[in-house]
Tab-separated table of C-alpha atoms in Angstrom:
chain	number	residue	atom	x	y	z
H	1	UNK	CA	6.087	10.724	-14.236
H	2	UNK	CA	6.801	13.604	-16.818
H	3	UNK	CA	4.818	13.102	-20.632
H	4	UNK	CA	7.315	14.395	-23.327
H	5	UNK	CA	7.189	15.247	-27.169
H	6	UNK	CA	5.668	11.964	-29.081
H	7	UNK	CA	4.093	10.680	-26.021
H	8	UNK	CA	7.133	9.323	-24.177
H	9	UNK	CA	6.832	8.990	-20.633
H	10	UNK	CA	9.582	9.398	-18.166
H	11	UNK	CA	9.009	8.237	-15.019
H	12	UNK	CA	10.372	9.460	-12.021
H	13	UNK	CA	12.965	7.738	-9.718
H	14	UNK	CA	11.925	4.745	-7.547
H	15	UNK	CA	12.457	5.233	-3.468
H	16	UNK	CA	16.013	4.622	-3.100
H	17	UNK	CA	15.262	1.885	0.072
H	18	UNK	CA	12.539	-0.185	-1.987
H	19	UNK	CA	13.811	-3.616	-2.164
H	20	UNK	CA	14.147	-5.415	-5.417
H	21	UNK	CA	11.229	-7.594	-5.573
H	22	UNK	CA	9.036	-4.471	-5.077
H	23	UNK	CA	10.877	-2.093	-7.305
H	24	UNK	CA	10.360	-4.986	-10.235
H	25	UNK	CA	6.204	-5.226	-9.640
H	26	UNK	CA	6.458	-1.314	-10.189
H	27	UNK	CA	8.789	-1.400	-12.802
H	28	UNK	CA	6.220	-3.877	-14.670
H	29	UNK	CA	3.025	-1.842	-13.284
H	30	UNK	CA	4.827	1.003	-15.306
H	31	UNK	CA	4.918	-0.648	-18.261
H	32	UNK	CA	1.245	-1.745	-18.585
H	33	UNK	CA	0.232	1.565	-18.004
H	34	UNK	CA	2.725	2.406	-20.898
H	35	UNK	CA	1.171	-0.260	-23.040
H	36	UNK	CA	-2.602	0.448	-22.126
H	37	UNK	CA	-1.401	3.994	-23.383
H	38	UNK	CA	-4.161	5.739	-20.681
H	39	UNK	CA	-3.119	8.925	-18.742
H	40	UNK	CA	-4.193	8.657	-14.729
H	41	UNK	CA	-6.573	10.097	-15.172
H	42	UNK	CA	-8.157	7.282	-17.380
H	43	UNK	CA	-6.815	5.226	-14.533
H	44	UNK	CA	-9.440	6.678	-12.644
H	45	UNK	CA	-12.265	6.957	-14.729
H	46	UNK	CA	-11.930	3.148	-15.923
H	47	UNK	CA	-10.759	1.806	-12.342
H	48	UNK	CA	-12.459	1.921	-8.678
H	49	UNK	CA	-9.144	3.618	-7.314
H	50	UNK	CA	-8.035	7.241	-7.673
H	51	UNK	CA	-6.026	9.059	-9.509
H	52	UNK	CA	-3.953	10.100	-6.566
H	53	UNK	CA	-3.748	6.055	-5.473
H	54	UNK	CA	-2.746	5.191	-9.157
H	55	UNK	CA	0.091	7.722	-8.342
H	56	UNK	CA	1.684	6.500	-5.414
H	57	UNK	CA	1.214	2.816	-6.648
H	58	UNK	CA	3.015	3.791	-9.945
H	59	UNK	CA	5.573	5.603	-7.926
H	60	UNK	CA	6.460	3.072	-5.288
H	61	UNK	CA	4.985	4.910	-2.487
H	62	UNK	CA	2.328	2.790	-1.298
H	63	UNK	CA	1.527	-1.262	-2.407
H	64	UNK	CA	-0.983	-1.543	-4.692
H	65	UNK	CA	-4.443	-3.609	-3.949
H	66	UNK	CA	-4.511	-6.597	-5.714
H	67	UNK	CA	-7.458	-5.479	-7.609
H	68	UNK	CA	-5.565	-2.532	-8.794
H	69	UNK	CA	-2.821	-4.609	-10.172
H	70	UNK	CA	-5.736	-7.090	-11.796
H	71	UNK	CA	-7.557	-4.051	-13.561
H	72	UNK	CA	-4.476	-2.920	-14.965
H	73	UNK	CA	-3.167	-5.647	-16.583
H	74	UNK	CA	-6.892	-6.479	-17.670
H	75	UNK	CA	-6.264	-3.036	-19.881
H	76	UNK	CA	-3.402	-3.340	-20.787
H	77	UNK	CA	-4.417	-6.720	-22.245
H	78	UNK	CA	-1.669	-8.776	-20.422
H	79	UNK	CA	-1.404	-12.083	-18.551
H	80	UNK	CA	-2.084	-11.546	-14.657
H	81	UNK	CA	-0.692	-14.698	-13.641
H	82	UNK	CA	2.858	-13.752	-13.418
H	83	UNK	CA	2.223	-10.629	-11.836
H	84	UNK	CA	0.339	-12.191	-9.604
H	85	UNK	CA	2.817	-14.395	-8.316
H	86	UNK	CA	5.440	-11.226	-7.828
H	87	UNK	CA	3.001	-9.020	-6.254
H	88	UNK	CA	1.929	-12.024	-3.868
H	89	UNK	CA	6.100	-12.307	-2.715
H	90	UNK	CA	6.039	-8.190	-2.448
H	91	UNK	CA	2.887	-8.677	-0.082
H	92	UNK	CA	4.354	-11.522	1.918
H	93	UNK	CA	7.719	-9.792	2.208
H	94	UNK	CA	5.893	-6.282	3.151
H	95	UNK	CA	3.908	-8.445	6.419
H	96	UNK	CA	7.459	-9.531	7.146
H	97	UNK	CA	9.643	-6.184	7.162
H	98	UNK	CA	5.963	-4.747	9.366
H	99	UNK	CA	6.310	-6.984	11.953
H	100	UNK	CA	10.408	-7.748	12.076
H	101	UNK	CA	9.690	-3.480	12.481
H	102	UNK	CA	6.955	-3.923	15.297
H	103	UNK	CA	9.861	-5.534	17.267
H	104	UNK	CA	12.162	-3.539	17.107
H	105	UNK	CA	13.292	-1.044	19.231
H	106	UNK	CA	13.114	3.061	19.155
H	107	UNK	CA	14.065	4.514	15.302
H	108	UNK	CA	14.644	0.900	14.081
H	109	UNK	CA	17.370	-0.466	16.502
H	110	UNK	CA	16.989	-4.225	16.945
H	111	UNK	CA	16.193	-5.208	20.622
H	112	UNK	CA	18.853	-6.472	22.374
H	113	UNK	CA	18.613	-10.178	22.676
H	114	UNK	CA	16.871	-11.528	25.738
H	115	UNK	CA	18.997	-13.186	28.677
H	116	UNK	CA	18.070	-17.037	29.384
H	117	UNK	CA	14.393	-17.085	30.901
H	118	UNK	CA	15.061	-18.554	34.427
H	119	UNK	CA	11.536	-19.768	36.246
H	120	UNK	CA	11.257	-17.340	38.068
H	121	UNK	CA	11.275	-14.880	35.262
H	122	UNK	CA	8.516	-17.142	33.508
H	123	UNK	CA	5.642	-16.636	35.772
H	124	UNK	CA	6.460	-13.260	36.387
H	125	UNK	CA	6.119	-13.219	32.081
H	126	UNK	CA	2.563	-15.561	32.427
H	127	UNK	CA	1.659	-13.444	35.171
H	128	UNK	CA	1.984	-10.085	32.985
H	129	UNK	CA	0.112	-11.280	30.482
H	130	UNK	CA	-2.605	-13.073	32.144
H	131	UNK	CA	-3.142	-9.633	33.621
H	132	UNK	CA	-2.162	-7.879	30.155
H	133	UNK	CA	-5.477	-10.178	28.464
H	134	UNK	CA	-7.744	-9.078	31.632
H	135	UNK	CA	-7.259	-5.326	30.986
H	136	UNK	CA	-8.116	-6.036	27.295
H	137	UNK	CA	-11.346	-7.467	27.864
H	138	UNK	CA	-12.194	-4.523	29.950
H	139	UNK	CA	-11.119	-2.604	27.660
H	140	UNK	CA	-13.313	-3.854	25.258
H	141	UNK	CA	-16.044	-4.614	27.135
H	142	UNK	CA	-17.025	-1.574	29.384
H	143	UNK	CA	-20.338	-0.547	28.523
H	144	UNK	CA	-20.179	2.545	29.405
H	145	UNK	CA	-17.016	4.920	27.707
H	146	UNK	CA	-13.333	3.881	26.416
H	147	UNK	CA	-12.081	6.916	27.807
H	148	UNK	CA	-13.165	5.812	31.423
H	149	UNK	CA	-11.719	2.510	30.945
H	150	UNK	CA	-8.851	3.916	29.826
H	151	UNK	CA	-7.790	6.721	33.078
H	152	UNK	CA	-4.658	5.672	34.392
H	153	UNK	CA	-3.238	3.499	31.358
H	154	UNK	CA	0.354	3.927	30.126
H	155	UNK	CA	0.659	5.861	27.279
H	156	UNK	CA	-3.363	7.686	27.338
H	157	UNK	CA	-3.334	11.170	27.898
H	158	UNK	CA	-3.506	14.657	25.977
H	159	UNK	CA	-1.321	14.766	22.400
H	160	UNK	CA	-1.127	17.706	20.657
H	161	UNK	CA	-0.613	17.721	16.867
H	162	UNK	CA	1.686	19.697	15.658
H	163	UNK	CA	1.831	19.047	12.024
H	164	UNK	CA	5.211	19.247	9.486
H	165	UNK	CA	5.605	18.207	5.491
H	166	UNK	CA	9.033	16.532	5.010
H	167	UNK	CA	8.916	15.854	1.150
H	168	UNK	CA	5.227	14.270	-0.211
H	169	UNK	CA	4.683	12.961	3.515
H	170	UNK	CA	3.096	14.083	6.534
H	171	UNK	CA	4.126	13.971	10.449
H	172	UNK	CA	1.745	15.270	13.093
H	173	UNK	CA	4.632	15.474	16.019
H	174	UNK	CA	4.030	12.262	18.253
H	175	UNK	CA	5.485	9.768	15.860
H	176	UNK	CA	7.900	9.647	13.153
H	177	UNK	CA	7.828	5.802	12.358
H	178	UNK	CA	6.146	4.643	8.733
H	179	UNK	CA	5.782	1.268	9.794
H	180	UNK	CA	5.109	0.194	13.101
H	181	UNK	CA	1.764	-1.952	13.108
H	182	UNK	CA	-0.801	-0.236	15.713
H	183	UNK	CA	-3.899	-1.410	16.117
H	184	UNK	CA	-6.833	-1.873	18.295
H	185	UNK	CA	-5.886	-1.307	22.641
H	186	UNK	CA	-2.341	0.406	21.351
H	187	UNK	CA	-1.569	3.341	23.579
H	188	UNK	CA	0.966	5.819	23.400
H	189	UNK	CA	2.702	8.160	20.415
H	190	UNK	CA	1.898	6.074	17.594
H	191	UNK	CA	-2.026	6.276	18.578
H	192	UNK	CA	-2.363	9.764	18.780
H	193	UNK	CA	0.249	10.149	15.340
H	194	UNK	CA	-2.326	7.864	13.741
H	195	UNK	CA	-5.549	9.867	15.141
H	196	UNK	CA	-3.505	13.347	14.582
H	197	UNK	CA	-3.292	12.273	10.704
H	198	UNK	CA	-6.566	10.824	10.684
H	199	UNK	CA	-8.040	14.501	11.267
H	200	UNK	CA	-5.719	15.926	8.119
H	201	UNK	CA	-8.126	13.736	6.338
H	202	UNK	CA	-11.020	14.937	7.585
H	203	UNK	CA	-12.217	11.731	9.637
H	204	UNK	CA	-13.216	11.986	13.355
H	205	UNK	CA	-11.044	9.496	15.696
H	206	UNK	CA	-12.790	11.223	18.771
H	207	UNK	CA	-9.951	12.650	21.586
H	208	UNK	CA	-6.308	12.702	20.651
H	209	UNK	CA	-5.505	10.834	23.723
H	210	UNK	CA	-3.113	8.270	21.975
H	211	UNK	CA	-5.801	5.464	22.837
H	212	UNK	CA	-6.406	3.742	19.762
H	213	UNK	CA	-10.289	2.981	20.445
H	214	UNK	CA	-13.076	1.522	19.027
H	215	UNK	CA	-14.171	5.051	17.313
H	216	UNK	CA	-9.829	5.475	15.689
H	217	UNK	CA	-10.147	1.870	14.499
H	218	UNK	CA	-13.654	2.798	12.523
H	219	UNK	CA	-12.130	5.798	10.886
H	220	UNK	CA	-8.677	3.696	10.078
H	221	UNK	CA	-11.535	1.298	8.067
H	222	UNK	CA	-13.090	4.211	6.772
H	223	UNK	CA	-9.554	5.574	5.082
H	224	UNK	CA	-8.694	1.904	3.582
H	225	UNK	CA	-11.896	1.708	2.388
H	226	UNK	CA	-11.852	4.915	0.889
H	227	UNK	CA	-7.918	4.082	-0.786
H	228	UNK	CA	-9.206	0.246	-1.573
H	229	UNK	CA	-7.041	-1.527	1.018
H	230	UNK	CA	-8.542	-4.195	3.456
H	231	UNK	CA	-10.177	-2.653	5.532
H	232	UNK	CA	-8.892	-4.653	8.827
H	233	UNK	CA	-8.233	-1.190	10.538
H	234	UNK	CA	-4.879	-1.933	11.238
H	235	UNK	CA	-2.379	0.741	10.799
H	236	UNK	CA	0.726	-1.167	9.032
H	237	UNK	CA	3.308	0.534	6.390
H	238	UNK	CA	1.090	0.685	3.751
H	239	UNK	CA	-1.913	2.661	5.747
H	240	UNK	CA	1.408	4.737	7.395
H	241	UNK	CA	1.610	5.589	3.513
H	242	UNK	CA	-1.844	6.396	3.530
H	243	UNK	CA	-2.135	8.617	6.185
H	244	UNK	CA	1.391	10.388	5.608
H	245	UNK	CA	0.240	10.885	2.205
H	246	UNK	CA	0.283	14.898	1.248
H	247	UNK	CA	-2.078	15.268	-1.445
């Protein structure tokens, strides 16, 4: 965003991958901001959201929470009802896209169609699910240490943080995803990437071991609360944007 002579605002071009509904939402938020006559600094002073948060919301880098949409509409004296209808549609689409991405293979490639399931294969799958459920219970209820209970679990080990900046995004060298869902008891490079990025936000997820345990989840929730997004402890597209943002 640039302010030209006479107070005219020239906005940055929206990111190309933005879907039409999200782009429309951002454009309408920009119009409300222009109508209000408030600067980003003023928005920070008049709402619970930081200047950097407003910069991300108004440039299509992150989906704003509903409270931010309502606050901007109120400051601009606009009817929030149609805006919230558009916001709900965008959010549903964002959740659907995140789940679809989580079900895709490496580098966003769709998985090959599953072959016809036979009775024997189904039995194996059910057995694997039961085993997974037992492991999950052990991981959650272990009274001594989350790290002791993950010994030998695939994806858990020693990871390094090799930070690199690409545009306004930060990467730690373990994963390049910006949308795959990562949550409690997840293991592997995505979980390690979350831990590294939390460290860069001056948060304390514990060891960078690729295990998304209780401590990592607590620090993700803390980051979400600081940026006024739903504090569910799940890293999806919106929380990845917070983690990767270079302030």
